[in-house]
Tab-separated table of C-alpha atoms and ligand atoms in Angstrom:
chain	number	residue	atom	x	y	z
A	1	MET	CA	-182.425	162.791	53.556
A	2	ASN	CA	-183.453	161.171	50.295
A	3	ASN	CA	-185.277	158.188	48.911
A	4	ILE	CA	-182.087	156.280	48.106
A	5	GLU	CA	-181.706	155.527	51.801
A	6	ILE	CA	-182.978	152.140	52.900
A	7	GLY	CA	-185.997	152.280	55.173
A	8	LEU	CA	-186.899	155.137	57.451
A	9	PRO	CA	-185.520	156.231	60.841
A	10	VAL	CA	-188.187	155.402	63.377
A	11	MET	CA	-188.123	156.749	66.913
A	12	GLU	CA	-191.142	154.733	67.961
A	13	SER	CA	-194.317	153.150	66.659
A	14	PHE	CA	-197.334	152.277	68.740
A	15	TYR	CA	-201.054	151.609	68.686
A	16	THR	CA	-203.061	154.087	70.705
A	17	LEU	CA	-205.846	156.652	70.469
A	18	GLN	CA	-205.318	159.795	68.446
A	19	GLY	CA	-205.203	162.468	71.120
A	20	GLU	CA	-205.515	165.662	69.123
A	21	GLY	CA	-207.526	167.467	66.514
A	22	TYR	CA	-210.339	166.317	64.259
A	23	HIS	CA	-209.737	162.575	64.660
A	24	GLN	CA	-209.338	162.721	68.436
A	25	GLY	CA	-210.375	159.534	70.192
A	26	ARG	CA	-209.927	157.182	67.226
A	27	ALA	CA	-207.724	154.111	67.430
A	28	ALA	CA	-204.621	154.716	65.368
A	29	TYR	CA	-201.209	153.237	64.692
A	30	PHE	CA	-198.589	155.958	65.095
A	31	ILE	CA	-195.234	155.894	63.335
A	32	ARG	CA	-192.920	158.580	64.677
A	33	LEU	CA	-190.102	159.235	62.238
A	34	GLY	CA	-186.798	160.594	63.499
A	35	GLY	CA	-185.403	163.910	62.283
A	36	CYS	CA	-186.587	167.477	62.747
A	37	ASP	CA	-184.897	170.787	61.984
A	38	VAL	CA	-187.781	173.056	62.977
A	39	GLY	CA	-186.484	173.662	66.500
A	40	CYS	CA	-189.595	174.584	68.490
A	41	ALA	CA	-188.466	175.866	71.893
A	42	TRP	CA	-191.335	174.020	73.603
A	43	CYS	CA	-191.028	170.768	71.618
A	44	ASP	CA	-192.031	167.760	73.734
A	45	VAL	CA	-190.228	165.218	71.521
A	46	LYS	CA	-186.772	166.767	71.269
A	47	GLU	CA	-185.280	163.278	71.335
A	48	SER	CA	-186.701	162.874	67.837
A	49	TRP	CA	-184.619	165.671	66.322
A	50	GLU	CA	-181.531	163.717	65.282
A	51	ALA	CA	-182.554	161.179	62.672
A	52	GLU	CA	-179.275	159.267	62.965
A	53	LYS	CA	-180.086	158.307	66.547
A	54	HIS	CA	-183.035	156.198	65.460
A	55	PRO	CA	-182.854	152.769	63.837
A	56	ARG	CA	-183.939	152.490	60.232
A	57	ARG	CA	-186.857	150.152	59.629
A	58	SER	CA	-188.110	148.898	56.304
A	59	VAL	CA	-191.536	149.823	55.006
A	60	GLY	CA	-192.515	146.151	54.994
A	61	GLU	CA	-191.597	145.793	58.647
A	62	LEU	CA	-193.520	148.941	59.611
A	63	VAL	CA	-196.660	147.913	57.773
A	64	ALA	CA	-196.519	144.377	59.171
A	65	ALA	CA	-196.272	145.796	62.712
A	66	ALA	CA	-199.250	148.086	62.070
A	67	GLU	CA	-201.286	145.187	60.693
A	68	GLU	CA	-200.998	143.343	64.005
A	69	HIS	CA	-203.697	145.659	65.357
A	70	PRO	CA	-207.341	145.917	64.255
A	71	GLY	CA	-207.366	149.681	63.564
A	72	ARG	CA	-206.817	150.790	59.991
A	73	LEU	CA	-205.825	154.375	60.599
A	74	ALA	CA	-202.099	155.146	60.408
A	75	VAL	CA	-200.682	158.455	61.611
A	76	ILE	CA	-197.214	159.404	60.428
A	77	THR	CA	-195.671	161.968	62.725
A	78	GLY	CA	-192.287	163.022	64.026
A	79	GLY	CA	-190.034	164.764	64.277
A	80	GLU	CA	-190.821	166.276	60.940
A	81	PRO	CA	-191.917	163.347	58.767
A	82	LEU	CA	-191.584	165.265	55.499
A	83	MET	CA	-187.813	165.364	55.912
A	84	HIS	CA	-188.193	161.891	54.400
A	85	ASP	CA	-189.798	160.662	51.212
A	86	CYS	CA	-193.072	159.188	52.449
A	87	ALA	CA	-194.193	157.813	49.060
A	88	GLU	CA	-193.294	154.161	49.566
A	89	LEU	CA	-194.579	154.023	53.137
A	90	THR	CA	-197.944	155.585	52.341
A	91	ARG	CA	-198.431	153.456	49.231
A	92	ALA	CA	-197.787	150.317	51.238
A	93	LEU	CA	-200.057	151.386	54.095
A	94	ARG	CA	-202.886	152.141	51.690
A	95	ALA	CA	-202.370	148.817	49.920
A	96	ALA	CA	-202.805	147.156	53.331
A	97	GLY	CA	-206.085	148.994	53.865
A	98	PHE	CA	-204.923	151.863	56.059
A	99	ALA	CA	-206.066	155.441	55.838
A	100	THR	CA	-202.899	157.538	55.838
A	101	HIS	CA	-202.740	160.631	58.042
A	102	ILE	CA	-199.775	162.948	58.527
A	103	GLU	CA	-198.958	165.512	61.167
A	104	THR	CA	-196.460	167.984	59.750
A	105	SER	CA	-195.097	171.468	60.180
A	106	GLY	CA	-195.101	171.735	56.389
A	107	ALA	CA	-191.522	173.010	56.405
A	108	TRP	CA	-190.366	170.392	53.892
A	109	PRO	CA	-191.823	169.479	50.479
A	110	LEU	CA	-194.877	167.245	50.559
A	111	SER	CA	-194.337	163.612	49.601
A	112	GLY	CA	-196.614	160.601	49.999
A	113	GLU	CA	-200.258	159.734	49.368
A	114	TRP	CA	-202.397	161.124	52.151
A	115	ASP	CA	-206.010	160.760	53.188
A	116	TRP	CA	-205.615	163.480	55.816
A	117	ILE	CA	-203.033	166.219	56.130
A	118	CYS	CA	-202.874	167.907	59.520
A	119	LEU	CA	-200.728	170.992	59.097
A	120	SER	CA	-199.293	172.428	62.285
A	121	PRO	CA	-197.284	175.511	61.277
A	122	LYS	CA	-194.440	176.579	63.516
A	123	LYS	CA	-192.964	180.081	63.891
A	124	PHE	CA	-189.506	178.575	64.189
A	125	LYS	CA	-189.583	177.399	60.532
A	126	ALA	CA	-192.648	178.382	58.558
A	127	PRO	CA	-194.476	176.017	56.183
A	128	LEU	CA	-193.783	176.003	52.483
A	129	PRO	CA	-196.746	177.769	50.864
A	130	GLY	CA	-197.775	174.865	48.590
A	131	ILE	CA	-198.959	172.590	51.390
A	132	VAL	CA	-201.367	175.016	53.059
A	133	PRO	CA	-204.322	174.729	50.619
A	134	GLN	CA	-203.915	170.922	50.616
A	135	ALA	CA	-204.436	170.538	54.361
A	136	GLN	CA	-207.670	169.030	55.663
A	137	GLU	CA	-206.817	170.274	59.145
A	138	LEU	CA	-204.877	173.255	60.456
A	139	LYS	CA	-203.775	172.846	64.060
A	140	VAL	CA	-201.950	175.736	65.675
A	141	VAL	CA	-200.256	175.384	69.046
A	142	ILE	CA	-200.830	178.501	71.135
A	143	PHE	CA	-197.995	179.507	73.439
A	144	ASN	CA	-198.999	183.132	73.875
A	145	LYS	CA	-201.576	185.613	72.636
A	146	THR	CA	-199.609	186.667	69.554
A	147	ASP	CA	-199.884	183.109	68.228
A	148	LEU	CA	-203.572	183.741	67.521
A	149	ALA	CA	-202.659	186.265	64.804
A	150	TRP	CA	-200.106	183.775	63.470
A	151	ALA	CA	-202.883	181.171	63.319
A	152	GLU	CA	-205.126	183.489	61.300
A	153	GLN	CA	-202.327	184.195	58.852
A	154	TRP	CA	-202.251	180.508	57.904
A	155	ALA	CA	-205.989	179.959	58.148
A	156	ALA	CA	-206.449	182.598	55.449
A	157	GLN	CA	-204.492	180.376	53.041
A	158	THR	CA	-206.354	177.125	53.730
A	159	SER	CA	-209.162	175.637	51.649
A	160	THR	CA	-212.689	176.618	52.653
A	161	ASP	CA	-213.445	173.188	54.139
A	162	CYS	CA	-210.220	172.912	56.139
A	163	ARG	CA	-210.953	172.297	59.837
A	164	LEU	CA	-209.267	174.814	62.111
A	165	PHE	CA	-207.979	173.959	65.605
A	166	LEU	CA	-206.273	175.936	68.359
A	167	GLN	CA	-204.379	173.860	70.894
A	168	PRO	CA	-202.821	175.157	74.116
A	169	GLU	CA	-199.124	174.454	74.479
A	170	TRP	CA	-199.018	171.941	77.323
A	171	SER	CA	-196.829	173.884	79.767
A	172	ARG	CA	-198.797	177.094	79.134
A	173	SER	CA	-202.217	175.508	79.250
A	174	ALA	CA	-203.454	177.295	82.370
A	175	ALA	CA	-202.534	180.715	80.976
A	176	VAL	CA	-203.635	180.348	77.369
A	177	THR	CA	-206.723	178.123	77.613
A	178	PRO	CA	-209.002	181.018	78.710
A	179	LEU	CA	-207.654	183.122	75.813
A	180	ILE	CA	-208.375	180.337	73.351
A	181	ILE	CA	-211.887	179.792	74.683
A	182	ASP	CA	-212.716	183.486	74.290
A	183	TYR	CA	-211.129	183.569	70.855
A	184	ILE	CA	-213.137	180.603	69.577
A	185	LYS	CA	-216.368	182.066	70.926
A	186	ALA	CA	-215.635	185.208	68.909
A	187	HIS	CA	-214.292	183.321	65.845
A	188	PRO	CA	-216.400	180.161	65.666
A	189	ARG	CA	-214.749	178.609	62.636
A	190	TRP	CA	-211.999	177.601	65.052
A	191	GLU	CA	-212.322	174.593	67.380
A	192	PHE	CA	-210.483	173.628	70.544
A	193	SER	CA	-207.928	170.828	70.418
A	194	LEU	CA	-207.066	169.263	73.739
A	195	GLN	CA	-204.175	166.800	74.031
A	196	LEU	CA	-206.498	164.046	75.228
A	197	HIS	CA	-203.722	161.435	75.382
A	198	LYS	CA	-201.980	163.429	78.132
A	199	TYR	CA	-205.123	163.317	80.266
A	200	ILE	CA	-205.926	159.636	79.747
A	201	HIS	CA	-202.238	158.661	79.992
A	202	VAL	CA	-201.752	156.899	76.702
A	203	PRO	CA	-198.777	157.571	74.367
B	301	LIG	FE1	-190.762	169.320	67.898
B	301	LIG	FE2	-192.663	169.098	66.037
B	301	LIG	FE3	-191.498	171.466	66.474
B	301	LIG	FE4	-190.131	169.488	65.320
B	301	LIG	S1	-191.936	170.543	64.486
B	301	LIG	S2	-189.375	170.831	66.942
B	301	LIG	S3	-190.912	167.682	66.401
B	301	LIG	S4	-192.801	170.313	67.904
């Protein structure tokens, strides 16, 4: 992937409520870029993995579609959005008045101009170290108890004002939610992230 390519592969784009993390509940325009080589076993958007399967759309077209809605928060997600150069897209979104948020595993070099970086590190392909102190939000998906130690490993490298979230992996929610609740009560810098969109049935 490189910035010589025209446009960006987009799996889907939609206006909804942010379901997770610090900005949960806010109206947001999501742009889900195709392509991911992280390979999480429990990934719920595996159809995003192959970038070539998704049509390329120009930055102008993407921003125009976002502007059709009143919200001015744009969330770039994937897939792994940093497999692509996000500079042009984020510049254009900001020029149109959007706050630019990204949800990334951090496994590829950071590109783009961001108002909010939500780093969600994955064991399957760890983040590059440079992105960790730049994150405003660290969101770790918990599949089993050992993931809590993994979460702390990354939290130790974040900035002091980075917001920390633990989120149950959807299929394991019943088993791991009690563990997360106990963990947060004992380690109160962490907060609980629920996938609200899956409960209120929005994308
Ligand atoms: Fe799926 Fe995200 Fe993991 Fe990629 S990083 S495999 S899109 S959960």
